[in-house]
Short mmCIF file of C-alpha atoms and ligand atoms in Angstrom, two decimals:
data_model
loop_
_atom_site.label_atom_id
_atom_site.label_comp_id
_atom_site.label_asym_id
_atom_site.label_seq_id
_atom_site.Cartn_x
_atom_site.Cartn_y
_atom_site.Cartn_z
CA MET A 1 7.40 -1.99 -25.19
CA MET A 2 6.48 1.32 -26.66
CA GLY A 3 6.36 0.15 -30.23
CA GLN A 4 3.53 -2.21 -29.36
CA SER A 5 1.20 0.15 -27.58
CA ALA A 6 -2.06 1.38 -29.02
CA VAL A 7 -4.68 3.91 -27.99
CA PHE A 8 -7.92 2.21 -27.26
CA GLU A 9 -10.79 4.53 -27.90
CA SER A 10 -14.24 3.04 -27.87
CA GLU A 11 -16.69 3.60 -30.71
CA GLU A 12 -18.74 5.67 -28.26
CA PHE A 13 -15.83 7.92 -27.40
CA ARG A 14 -15.14 8.53 -31.09
CA GLU A 15 -18.74 9.56 -31.51
CA LEU A 16 -18.50 11.86 -28.50
CA THR A 17 -15.42 13.49 -30.01
CA ALA A 18 -17.36 14.17 -33.19
CA ILE A 19 -20.31 15.63 -31.27
CA ALA A 20 -17.95 17.73 -29.13
CA ARG A 21 -16.45 19.19 -32.30
CA THR A 22 -19.80 20.77 -33.15
CA MET A 23 -20.10 22.46 -29.75
CA LYS A 24 -18.82 26.00 -29.20
CA GLU A 25 -18.80 25.70 -25.41
CA PRO A 26 -18.03 22.62 -23.30
CA PRO A 27 -21.05 20.87 -21.78
CA GLU A 28 -21.60 21.65 -18.09
CA GLU A 29 -22.00 18.04 -17.07
CA ASP A 30 -18.89 16.33 -15.68
CA GLY A 31 -18.64 13.35 -18.01
CA SER A 32 -16.87 11.92 -21.02
CA LEU A 33 -18.45 14.37 -23.52
CA ARG A 34 -16.93 17.28 -21.60
CA GLN A 35 -13.53 15.56 -21.66
CA ALA A 36 -13.87 14.90 -25.39
CA TRP A 37 -14.51 18.63 -25.89
CA TYR A 38 -11.32 19.51 -23.99
CA ILE A 39 -9.25 16.96 -25.90
CA ASN A 40 -10.29 18.77 -29.09
CA ARG A 41 -9.40 22.05 -27.43
CA ALA A 42 -5.94 20.83 -26.38
CA ARG A 43 -5.40 19.47 -29.88
CA THR A 44 -6.03 22.90 -31.42
CA VAL A 45 -3.61 24.60 -29.01
CA LEU A 46 -0.96 21.96 -29.59
CA SER A 47 -1.17 22.02 -33.36
CA GLU A 48 -0.62 25.79 -33.32
CA ARG A 49 2.36 25.29 -31.04
CA GLU A 50 3.74 22.58 -33.34
CA LYS A 51 3.52 24.94 -36.29
CA ARG A 52 5.31 27.66 -34.38
CA LEU A 53 8.10 25.33 -33.27
CA GLY A 54 8.26 23.38 -36.53
CA ARG A 55 8.40 20.01 -34.77
CA LYS A 56 6.27 17.36 -33.11
CA LEU A 57 5.55 17.73 -29.39
CA THR A 58 6.34 14.88 -27.01
CA PHE A 59 5.17 13.60 -23.64
CA CYS A 60 6.55 11.29 -20.97
CA VAL A 61 4.46 9.72 -18.20
CA VAL A 62 6.39 8.23 -15.28
CA THR A 63 4.46 5.89 -13.00
CA PHE A 64 5.27 5.10 -9.38
CA GLY A 65 3.41 2.59 -7.21
CA CYS A 66 0.91 -0.15 -7.86
CA GLN A 67 -1.05 -1.55 -10.78
CA MET A 68 -3.90 0.89 -10.15
CA ASN A 69 -1.48 3.66 -10.92
CA GLU A 70 -0.22 1.78 -13.98
CA ARG A 71 -3.77 1.57 -15.25
CA ASP A 72 -4.45 5.23 -14.45
CA SER A 73 -1.33 6.13 -16.41
CA GLU A 74 -2.69 4.29 -19.45
CA LYS A 75 -5.70 6.59 -19.30
CA LEU A 76 -3.50 9.66 -18.95
CA ARG A 77 -1.43 8.54 -21.95
CA GLY A 78 -4.60 7.97 -23.93
CA VAL A 79 -5.61 11.61 -23.42
CA LEU A 80 -2.13 12.93 -24.22
CA LYS A 81 -1.99 10.93 -27.45
CA LEU A 82 -5.43 11.99 -28.58
CA ALA A 83 -4.46 15.59 -27.82
CA GLY A 84 -1.66 15.20 -30.34
CA TYR A 85 1.49 14.47 -28.34
CA GLU A 86 3.90 11.71 -29.29
CA GLU A 87 5.26 9.45 -26.59
CA SER A 88 8.92 9.74 -25.64
CA GLU A 89 10.92 7.52 -23.32
CA SER A 90 13.02 10.46 -22.20
CA GLU A 91 11.89 13.01 -19.64
CA ASP A 92 13.39 15.65 -21.94
CA ALA A 93 9.86 16.07 -23.31
CA ASP A 94 7.30 18.84 -23.79
CA PHE A 95 4.88 17.41 -21.24
CA VAL A 96 6.19 15.40 -18.30
CA LEU A 97 3.74 13.85 -15.87
CA TYR A 98 4.61 11.95 -12.69
CA ASN A 99 1.85 9.69 -11.42
CA THR A 100 2.94 9.34 -7.80
CA CYS A 101 2.62 6.83 -4.95
CA THR A 102 2.84 7.49 -1.22
CA VAL A 103 2.35 4.06 0.30
CA ARG A 104 5.87 4.19 1.75
CA GLU A 105 8.15 7.13 2.47
CA ASN A 106 10.78 6.11 -0.09
CA ALA A 107 8.25 6.39 -2.94
CA ASN A 108 7.82 10.03 -1.90
CA ILE A 109 11.53 10.78 -1.74
CA ARG A 110 12.08 9.41 -5.24
CA VAL A 111 9.54 11.79 -6.69
CA TYR A 112 11.20 14.88 -5.22
CA GLY A 113 14.60 13.67 -6.43
CA ARG A 114 13.44 13.21 -10.00
CA LEU A 115 11.52 16.44 -10.00
CA GLY A 116 14.69 18.34 -9.21
CA SER A 117 16.44 16.80 -12.19
CA LEU A 118 13.75 18.11 -14.58
CA THR A 119 14.84 21.75 -14.15
CA ALA A 120 17.72 21.29 -16.61
CA TYR A 121 15.29 20.25 -19.39
CA ARG A 122 12.98 23.06 -18.46
CA LYS A 123 15.74 25.66 -18.95
CA LYS A 124 16.29 24.46 -22.52
CA ASN A 125 12.60 24.26 -23.30
CA PRO A 126 10.52 27.14 -21.89
CA ASP A 127 7.33 25.59 -23.34
CA MET A 128 7.82 22.47 -21.29
CA ARG A 129 4.97 21.57 -18.93
CA ILE A 130 5.51 19.59 -15.73
CA ALA A 131 2.56 17.92 -14.02
CA LEU A 132 2.11 15.81 -10.88
CA CYS A 133 -0.80 13.57 -10.00
CA GLY A 134 -1.64 10.45 -8.05
CA CYS A 135 -1.77 9.43 -4.42
CA MET A 136 0.95 11.73 -3.06
CA MET A 137 -1.01 14.75 -4.24
CA GLN A 138 -3.89 13.87 -1.92
CA GLU A 139 -1.65 14.83 1.01
CA LYS A 140 -1.94 18.45 2.12
CA GLU A 141 1.70 18.78 3.18
CA VAL A 142 2.88 17.58 -0.22
CA VAL A 143 0.75 20.07 -2.14
CA GLU A 144 1.92 22.83 0.19
CA LYS A 145 5.53 21.93 -0.52
CA ILE A 146 4.93 21.96 -4.29
CA ARG A 147 3.14 25.30 -3.99
CA THR A 148 5.97 26.94 -2.09
CA SER A 149 9.17 25.17 -3.15
CA TYR A 150 8.43 23.79 -6.62
CA ARG A 151 6.92 26.78 -8.39
CA TYR A 152 8.01 25.42 -11.77
CA VAL A 153 5.46 22.61 -11.57
CA ASN A 154 2.59 23.67 -13.85
CA LEU A 155 -0.18 21.32 -12.86
CA VAL A 156 -1.08 19.31 -9.76
CA PHE A 157 -4.14 17.07 -9.53
CA GLY A 158 -5.19 14.15 -7.36
CA THR A 159 -6.74 10.72 -7.57
CA HIS A 160 -10.35 11.92 -7.49
CA ASN A 161 -10.23 14.10 -10.58
CA LEU A 162 -8.09 12.03 -12.88
CA HIS A 163 -11.09 11.66 -15.22
CA ARG A 164 -10.94 15.43 -15.75
CA PHE A 165 -7.36 15.30 -17.02
CA ALA A 166 -8.24 16.52 -20.54
CA GLU A 167 -9.77 19.64 -19.06
CA LEU A 168 -6.82 20.25 -16.74
CA LEU A 169 -4.39 19.69 -19.61
CA ALA A 170 -6.15 22.29 -21.76
CA ALA A 171 -6.10 24.78 -18.86
CA CYS A 172 -2.42 24.14 -18.22
CA LEU A 173 -1.51 24.67 -21.89
CA MET A 174 -3.20 28.06 -21.92
CA SER A 175 -1.87 29.42 -18.63
CA ASP A 176 1.49 30.09 -17.01
CA GLU A 177 0.05 29.97 -13.51
CA GLN A 178 0.53 26.93 -11.33
CA ILE A 179 -2.78 25.03 -11.44
CA ILE A 180 -3.70 22.95 -8.40
CA ASP A 181 -6.89 20.93 -8.52
CA ILE A 182 -7.42 18.44 -5.70
CA ALA A 183 -10.78 17.01 -4.67
CA GLN A 184 -11.28 15.43 -1.27
CA GLN A 185 -13.74 12.82 -2.52
CA GLY A 186 -14.57 11.08 -5.73
CA SER A 187 -17.60 12.12 -7.70
CA SER A 188 -19.53 9.45 -9.55
CA ILE A 189 -17.45 7.10 -11.68
CA VAL A 190 -16.96 8.47 -15.21
CA GLU A 191 -17.04 5.63 -17.72
CA ASN A 192 -15.90 5.38 -21.26
CA LEU A 193 -12.67 7.37 -21.44
CA PRO A 194 -9.85 6.50 -23.83
CA ALA A 195 -6.73 4.64 -22.64
CA GLU A 196 -3.43 3.73 -24.17
CA ARG A 197 -2.50 0.16 -23.42
CA THR A 198 1.11 -0.76 -22.82
CA TYR A 199 0.42 -4.21 -24.30
CA PRO A 200 -2.11 -4.74 -27.10
CA PHE A 201 -3.02 -8.20 -25.79
CA LYS A 202 -3.44 -7.66 -22.07
CA SER A 203 -5.03 -5.00 -19.96
CA GLY A 204 -5.79 -3.98 -16.42
CA VAL A 205 -9.47 -3.33 -15.71
CA ASN A 206 -10.58 -1.38 -12.65
CA ILE A 207 -13.47 -3.09 -10.95
CA MET A 208 -13.51 -0.88 -7.89
CA TYR A 209 -11.84 2.21 -6.55
CA GLY A 210 -10.74 3.21 -3.06
CA CYS A 211 -10.60 1.20 0.15
CA ASN A 212 -12.66 0.95 3.34
CA ASN A 213 -10.41 -1.28 5.36
CA PHE A 214 -8.20 1.21 7.19
CA CYS A 215 -5.41 -1.19 8.05
CA SER A 216 -3.71 0.84 10.77
CA TYR A 217 -0.39 1.26 8.93
CA CYS A 218 -1.84 2.15 5.52
CA ILE A 219 -2.38 5.51 3.86
CA VAL A 220 -4.29 4.21 0.83
CA PRO A 221 -7.83 4.77 2.23
CA TYR A 222 -6.92 8.40 2.93
CA VAL A 223 -5.56 9.13 -0.53
CA ARG A 224 -7.87 6.94 -2.62
CA GLY A 225 -11.10 7.55 -0.73
CA ARG A 226 -13.95 5.20 0.06
CA GLU A 227 -14.53 1.94 -1.71
CA LYS A 228 -16.73 2.20 -4.77
CA SER A 229 -17.50 -0.65 -7.18
CA ARG A 230 -18.12 -0.17 -10.86
CA GLU A 231 -21.38 -1.49 -12.24
CA ALA A 232 -20.90 -5.07 -13.46
CA LYS A 233 -22.42 -4.23 -16.86
CA GLU A 234 -19.87 -1.44 -17.37
CA ILE A 235 -17.01 -3.79 -16.49
CA LEU A 236 -18.33 -6.48 -18.83
CA ARG A 237 -18.83 -3.99 -21.61
CA GLU A 238 -15.28 -2.72 -21.23
CA ILE A 239 -13.86 -6.26 -21.27
CA GLU A 240 -15.93 -7.19 -24.34
CA GLN A 241 -14.60 -4.14 -26.15
CA LEU A 242 -11.06 -4.96 -25.08
CA ALA A 243 -11.51 -8.53 -26.30
CA ASP A 244 -12.70 -7.24 -29.68
CA ASP A 245 -9.61 -5.06 -29.73
CA GLY A 246 -7.27 -8.07 -29.30
CA VAL A 247 -6.97 -8.44 -25.54
CA VAL A 248 -6.68 -12.05 -24.33
CA GLU A 249 -5.72 -11.47 -20.69
CA VAL A 250 -7.37 -9.15 -18.19
CA MET A 251 -6.17 -8.20 -14.73
CA LEU A 252 -9.07 -7.09 -12.54
CA LEU A 253 -7.91 -4.35 -10.21
CA GLY A 254 -9.06 -3.24 -6.76
CA GLN A 255 -7.55 -2.82 -3.28
CA ASN A 256 -9.81 -5.59 -2.04
CA VAL A 257 -11.45 -7.34 -4.99
CA ASN A 258 -13.13 -9.84 -2.67
CA SER A 259 -15.49 -7.18 -1.40
CA TYR A 260 -16.49 -6.20 -4.96
CA GLY A 261 -20.16 -5.39 -5.49
CA LYS A 262 -21.12 -4.24 -2.03
CA GLY A 263 -23.07 -1.02 -2.29
CA LEU A 264 -24.20 -1.52 -5.88
CA GLU A 265 -27.91 -1.13 -6.53
CA THR A 266 -28.13 -4.76 -7.53
CA PRO A 267 -25.37 -6.33 -5.44
CA VAL A 268 -23.12 -8.70 -7.38
CA SER A 269 -20.40 -10.77 -5.71
CA PHE A 270 -16.86 -11.00 -7.00
CA ALA A 271 -17.40 -14.70 -7.70
CA GLN A 272 -20.46 -13.86 -9.84
CA LEU A 273 -18.56 -11.17 -11.69
CA LEU A 274 -15.78 -13.67 -12.49
CA SER A 275 -18.31 -16.19 -13.83
CA GLU A 276 -19.69 -13.54 -16.17
CA ILE A 277 -16.25 -12.52 -17.41
CA GLU A 278 -15.42 -16.17 -18.01
CA LYS A 279 -18.24 -16.27 -20.60
CA ILE A 280 -16.56 -13.70 -22.83
CA ASP A 281 -15.21 -15.88 -25.61
CA LYS A 282 -12.02 -14.20 -26.67
CA ILE A 283 -10.77 -13.67 -23.12
CA GLN A 284 -8.43 -16.53 -22.35
CA ARG A 285 -6.90 -15.54 -19.05
CA ILE A 286 -8.30 -13.75 -16.03
CA ARG A 287 -6.17 -12.44 -13.18
CA PHE A 288 -7.06 -10.22 -10.27
CA MET A 289 -5.51 -8.35 -7.39
CA THR A 290 -5.57 -7.74 -4.51
CA SER A 291 -7.43 -10.31 -2.41
CA HIS A 292 -7.98 -9.50 1.23
CA PRO A 293 -7.96 -12.74 3.25
CA LYS A 294 -10.87 -11.61 5.42
CA ASP A 295 -13.30 -11.48 2.48
CA LEU A 296 -12.23 -14.48 0.40
CA SER A 297 -15.38 -16.57 -0.03
CA ASP A 298 -15.93 -20.27 -0.62
CA ASP A 299 -17.85 -19.28 -3.73
CA LEU A 300 -14.75 -17.61 -5.08
CA ILE A 301 -12.67 -20.72 -4.41
CA SER A 302 -15.15 -22.92 -6.24
CA VAL A 303 -15.47 -20.52 -9.21
CA MET A 304 -11.68 -20.43 -9.45
CA ALA A 305 -11.29 -24.18 -9.16
CA GLN A 306 -13.85 -24.84 -11.92
CA SER A 307 -12.52 -22.21 -14.25
CA SER A 308 -10.24 -22.85 -17.18
CA LYS A 309 -9.51 -19.15 -17.58
CA ILE A 310 -8.86 -17.86 -14.08
CA CYS A 311 -5.14 -18.08 -13.53
CA ARG A 312 -3.65 -20.40 -10.96
CA HIS A 313 -2.18 -17.57 -8.98
CA LEU A 314 -3.47 -15.77 -5.93
CA HIS A 315 -1.85 -12.80 -4.26
CA LEU A 316 -2.97 -13.00 -0.65
CA PRO A 317 -1.18 -10.44 1.52
CA VAL A 318 -0.63 -11.72 5.06
CA GLN A 319 1.29 -8.66 6.40
CA SER A 320 2.26 -10.46 9.61
CA GLY A 321 2.06 -13.94 11.12
CA SER A 322 1.34 -12.70 14.61
CA SER A 323 -2.34 -12.77 15.53
CA ARG A 324 -1.61 -10.13 18.17
CA LEU A 325 -0.17 -7.75 15.55
CA LEU A 326 -2.81 -8.61 12.95
CA LYS A 327 -5.39 -7.36 15.40
CA ILE A 328 -3.55 -4.07 15.92
CA MET A 329 -3.10 -3.83 12.16
CA ASN A 330 -6.90 -4.08 11.86
CA ARG A 331 -6.71 -6.98 9.42
CA HIS A 332 -9.64 -9.04 10.79
CA TYR A 333 -8.05 -12.49 10.58
CA THR A 334 -5.67 -14.53 12.70
CA LYS A 335 -2.59 -16.55 11.91
CA GLU A 336 -4.65 -19.72 12.25
CA SER A 337 -7.55 -18.60 10.08
CA TYR A 338 -5.13 -17.39 7.41
CA ILE A 339 -3.27 -20.71 7.32
CA ALA A 340 -6.58 -22.59 7.23
CA LEU A 341 -7.64 -20.48 4.26
CA THR A 342 -4.46 -21.25 2.33
CA LYS A 343 -4.97 -24.96 3.02
CA LYS A 344 -8.51 -24.78 1.69
CA LEU A 345 -7.26 -23.03 -1.43
CA LYS A 346 -4.58 -25.62 -2.07
CA GLU A 347 -6.98 -28.48 -1.53
CA ALA A 348 -9.25 -27.02 -4.19
CA MET A 349 -6.33 -26.14 -6.51
CA PRO A 350 -3.24 -28.19 -5.74
CA ASP A 351 -1.00 -26.40 -8.24
CA LEU A 352 -2.02 -22.89 -7.10
CA SER A 353 0.77 -20.33 -6.75
CA LEU A 354 0.43 -18.22 -3.67
CA THR A 355 2.20 -14.91 -3.23
CA THR A 356 2.02 -12.37 -0.44
CA ASP A 357 3.04 -9.04 1.08
CA ILE A 358 4.76 -8.89 4.45
CA ILE A 359 5.59 -5.88 6.61
CA VAL A 360 8.57 -6.05 8.96
CA GLY A 361 8.93 -3.72 11.93
CA PHE A 362 5.34 -2.70 12.60
CA PRO A 363 5.26 -0.72 15.90
CA GLY A 364 5.63 -3.01 18.89
CA GLU A 365 6.73 -6.04 16.82
CA THR A 366 8.63 -8.38 19.15
CA GLU A 367 11.02 -11.16 18.22
CA GLU A 368 8.19 -13.60 19.02
CA ASP A 369 5.83 -11.78 16.65
CA PHE A 370 8.48 -11.92 13.97
CA LEU A 371 9.04 -15.64 14.51
CA GLU A 372 5.31 -16.16 13.94
CA THR A 373 5.71 -14.46 10.56
CA LEU A 374 8.63 -16.73 9.69
CA ASP A 375 6.49 -19.67 10.74
CA VAL A 376 3.67 -18.67 8.39
CA VAL A 377 6.16 -18.30 5.54
CA ARG A 378 7.42 -21.83 6.18
CA GLN A 379 3.97 -23.34 6.56
CA VAL A 380 2.34 -21.67 3.57
CA GLN A 381 5.32 -22.07 1.19
CA TYR A 382 4.82 -18.92 -0.88
CA ASP A 383 5.92 -18.90 -4.49
CA SER A 384 7.15 -15.40 -3.86
CA ALA A 385 6.65 -12.60 -1.38
CA PHE A 386 7.09 -8.85 -1.37
CA THR A 387 8.74 -7.88 1.88
CA PHE A 388 8.48 -4.29 3.10
CA ILE A 389 10.07 -2.38 5.91
CA TYR A 390 7.35 -0.64 7.88
CA SER A 391 7.10 2.99 6.87
CA ARG A 392 5.48 5.51 9.16
CA ARG A 393 2.71 7.32 7.28
CA THR A 394 1.47 10.58 8.78
CA GLY A 395 -2.19 10.46 9.71
CA THR A 396 -2.46 6.67 10.07
CA PRO A 397 -3.15 5.20 13.54
CA ALA A 398 0.12 3.23 13.53
CA ALA A 399 2.17 6.39 13.06
CA ALA A 400 1.06 7.56 16.48
CA MET A 401 1.78 4.24 18.20
CA GLU A 402 4.53 4.02 20.75
CA ASP A 403 7.35 1.59 20.42
CA GLN A 404 8.44 2.21 16.85
CA ILE A 405 11.12 -0.38 16.10
CA SER A 406 14.77 0.61 15.68
CA GLU A 407 16.39 0.43 12.28
CA ASP A 408 18.99 -2.20 13.30
CA VAL A 409 16.39 -4.60 14.59
CA ILE A 410 14.25 -4.14 11.47
CA ARG A 411 17.24 -4.68 9.16
CA ASP A 412 18.17 -7.89 10.90
CA ARG A 413 14.61 -9.25 10.74
CA PHE A 414 14.19 -8.13 7.16
CA ASP A 415 17.35 -9.96 6.07
CA ARG A 416 16.30 -13.15 7.85
CA LEU A 417 12.85 -13.00 6.28
CA LEU A 418 14.17 -12.32 2.80
CA LYS A 419 16.53 -15.28 2.99
CA GLU A 420 13.70 -17.60 3.98
CA VAL A 421 11.31 -16.24 1.37
CA GLN A 422 13.87 -16.60 -1.42
CA GLN A 423 14.89 -20.10 -0.46
CA ILE A 424 11.29 -21.29 -0.41
CA GLY A 425 10.42 -19.36 -3.58
CA ARG A 426 13.28 -20.99 -5.47
CA ALA A 427 12.23 -24.46 -4.39
CA ARG A 428 8.59 -23.74 -5.20
CA SER A 429 9.19 -22.42 -8.67
CA SER A 430 11.36 -25.40 -9.60
CA ARG A 431 8.33 -27.66 -9.07
CA PHE A 432 7.37 -27.35 -12.73
CA GLU A 433 10.72 -28.46 -14.14
CA GLY A 434 10.23 -30.71 -17.16
CA GLN A 435 6.51 -29.97 -17.49
CA ILE A 436 4.84 -28.59 -20.62
CA LEU A 437 2.65 -25.59 -19.83
CA PRO A 438 0.75 -22.95 -21.82
CA VAL A 439 2.68 -19.68 -21.85
CA LEU A 440 1.34 -16.30 -22.93
CA ALA A 441 4.20 -14.80 -24.93
CA GLU A 442 4.54 -11.15 -23.96
CA SER A 443 7.61 -9.63 -25.56
CA ARG A 444 11.00 -10.15 -27.06
CA ASN A 445 13.62 -10.62 -24.40
CA ARG A 446 15.49 -7.36 -23.83
CA GLN A 447 18.93 -8.93 -23.51
CA ASP A 448 18.59 -11.61 -26.16
CA PRO A 449 16.26 -10.85 -29.07
CA ASN A 450 16.30 -14.52 -30.12
CA LEU A 451 14.20 -15.26 -27.05
CA MET A 452 10.56 -14.59 -26.31
CA THR A 453 9.49 -13.92 -22.73
CA GLY A 454 6.12 -15.00 -21.40
CA ARG A 455 4.22 -16.16 -18.35
CA THR A 456 2.49 -19.31 -17.23
CA SER A 457 -0.89 -19.22 -15.57
CA HIS A 458 1.01 -19.33 -12.25
CA ASN A 459 2.67 -16.04 -13.20
CA LEU A 460 6.07 -17.69 -13.66
CA VAL A 461 8.33 -16.03 -16.21
CA VAL A 462 9.63 -18.26 -19.02
CA HIS A 463 12.17 -17.42 -21.73
CA PHE A 464 12.22 -19.54 -24.86
CA PRO A 465 13.80 -19.29 -28.32
CA SER A 466 11.57 -18.22 -31.18
CA LYS A 467 12.26 -16.63 -34.56
CA GLU A 468 8.67 -15.53 -34.86
CA ASP A 469 7.38 -12.71 -32.66
CA LEU A 470 4.68 -14.58 -30.77
CA SER A 471 3.56 -11.65 -28.57
CA GLY A 472 -0.04 -12.14 -27.55
CA SER A 473 -0.25 -15.87 -28.37
CA ILE A 474 -0.57 -18.67 -25.89
CA VAL A 475 1.84 -21.46 -26.83
CA ASN A 476 2.94 -24.71 -25.19
CA VAL A 477 6.43 -24.53 -23.73
CA ARG A 478 8.50 -27.20 -22.01
CA LEU A 479 9.96 -25.71 -18.83
CA SER A 480 13.38 -27.30 -19.23
CA GLU A 481 15.52 -25.46 -16.73
CA SER A 482 14.52 -23.72 -13.53
CA CYS A 483 16.80 -20.74 -12.90
CA GLY A 484 15.66 -19.55 -9.50
CA PHE A 485 12.66 -17.40 -10.21
CA TYR A 486 12.29 -17.95 -13.93
CA TYR A 487 12.57 -20.74 -16.47
CA MET A 488 14.40 -21.40 -19.70
CA GLY A 489 12.21 -23.45 -21.98
CA GLU A 490 11.48 -24.52 -25.53
CA ARG A 491 8.33 -24.47 -27.54
CA VAL A 492 6.79 -27.84 -28.27
N1 SAH B 1 -4.87 -3.47 -0.78
C1 SAH B 1 -3.77 -4.31 -0.74
C2 SAH B 1 -2.44 -3.63 -0.53
C3 SAH B 1 -2.11 -2.35 -1.18
S1 SAH B 1 -0.62 -1.60 -0.63
C4 SAH B 1 -3.98 -5.29 0.40
O1 SAH B 1 -4.64 -4.99 1.36
O2 SAH B 1 -3.42 -6.34 0.33
C5 SAH B 1 0.56 -2.86 -1.02
C6 SAH B 1 1.36 -3.33 0.15
O3 SAH B 1 2.13 -2.28 0.69
C7 SAH B 1 0.56 -3.83 1.33
O4 SAH B 1 0.11 -5.13 1.16
C8 SAH B 1 1.54 -3.72 2.46
O5 SAH B 1 2.30 -4.88 2.60
C9 SAH B 1 2.46 -2.60 2.02
N2 SAH B 1 2.28 -1.41 2.85
C10 SAH B 1 1.18 -0.65 2.98
N3 SAH B 1 1.41 0.34 3.87
C11 SAH B 1 2.68 0.18 4.30
C12 SAH B 1 3.49 0.87 5.24
N4 SAH B 1 3.05 1.92 5.91
N5 SAH B 1 4.77 0.45 5.42
C13 SAH B 1 5.24 -0.63 4.76
N6 SAH B 1 4.51 -1.32 3.87
C14 SAH B 1 3.24 -0.93 3.65
FE1 SF4 B 2 -4.22 -0.53 2.65
FE2 SF4 B 2 -5.47 -2.40 4.01
FE3 SF4 B 2 -6.79 -1.05 2.13
FE4 SF4 B 2 -4.92 -2.77 1.44
S1 SF4 B 2 -6.83 -3.28 2.47
S2 SF4 B 2 -5.17 -0.73 0.66
S3 SF4 B 2 -3.41 -2.57 3.08
S4 SF4 B 2 -5.97 -0.24 4.03
FE1 F3S B 3 0.80 3.72 -4.05
FE2 F3S B 3 -1.54 4.79 -4.43
FE3 F3S B 3 -1.09 2.36 -5.27
S1 F3S B 3 -0.30 5.01 -2.62
S2 F3S B 3 0.43 1.60 -3.84
S3 F3S B 3 -0.09 4.15 -5.99
S4 F3S B 3 -2.99 3.14 -4.48
#
């Protein structure tokens, strides 16, 4: 993947970098000019260090968690590259950054485990810098633990000051102290920063940050802050620039994209935003996640159904099939209204792929509640589903609820659910067998370089033989053989 990636720096940012070069002191204002100034600063420090060591300096960014974090990491990589580092796949690098997730306990545990294993590299390389950022760092207890037990971590920052990374990087390169910079709330949205895309032809695009929904099990609103939409014109401008830079597929990102636009000076709905994006010529595919069922509008369904660019895939997390539990989860829909919504969607788009997230073992979940979930899975016929064991997150209302479910019971339910989900998923994905569908070729297959791997609009993975590297092109492929959750095909 790495060979393909490219730093995307807008014309404006290049100009800012040039202006910043003429400035002795950084500008006071917290914006992209200030960050450009610090990128120049870091570059000077690093080039001196390179001369001293007689070699290039490397970085490694490791991302945990969701697509928001993936996108944030692209921005972090962009800064590191412009500062003069080269990317390395190994964590035996000069700058290692973990972008963390805390949605479930096991994401947390993995970070501590990997952090411990970095000490060996650090011993060999005293100039090495270790940094932590992301959702976990917005938790007080975590930062306290890093402060006291992980003194060798050089830099800690959170989700609200990610746009100041260049500045923090420069500070961290010039100091041996542990730097901790966590804000409790986001400032205004800083636009126009560089990013390094993993794929040249597709990109995530943030349309909103944070979450206001406070589902009772979920820590995201606490670590990502309140919902804030980006201005539609900024989003469109970014997508136009991406399109000019070779992007054909965009993935619009937000915790609840269906509530996009609330709170903007001129309110714009998500459906309107999609219609505008659709008009951008070179963009051929539009995806988005995540959709909250409570806010999915009829307008959105009709925009989707009429569109030739919006992909035939909707991720619609249900979490539970029990209306009783959905209420306690604070989800604002019932089993019946959810099923009715999926029916409406499939009537408008018969070939739509539906995927979901399900939590097993929410406090107080009874066998009857669980059977309701299984019933929804059978009725809706998901193309695939992410199934999660409930994880108790400190500070959320559900963590304080009585009647936490025992591990044995959860295991048993989880296994039954997974079996059902997989059986249905396999049957669903085989529904395209023999059809010819457009596939966006994404990369050479890792195991067999004679194959290209790509995706259909429904987000189904297809492998097909090709001598030519077709990455970034949309080609017609016959889906000859369904192999469970992917297809083997041939180009026609
Ligand atoms: N904003 C998205 C979800 C983001 S978190 C939405 O509302 O759909 C991704 C998924 O993690 C959630 O859909 C949920 O299924 C799961 N999740 C969140 N908190 C969890 C917890 N405490 N334990 C287990 N799974 C959880
Ligand atoms: Fe968490 Fe609910 Fe917000 Fe999704 S909508 S991020 S599950 S609080
Ligand atoms: Fe994890 Fe943060 Fe995403 S907690 S799921 S990385 S928003």
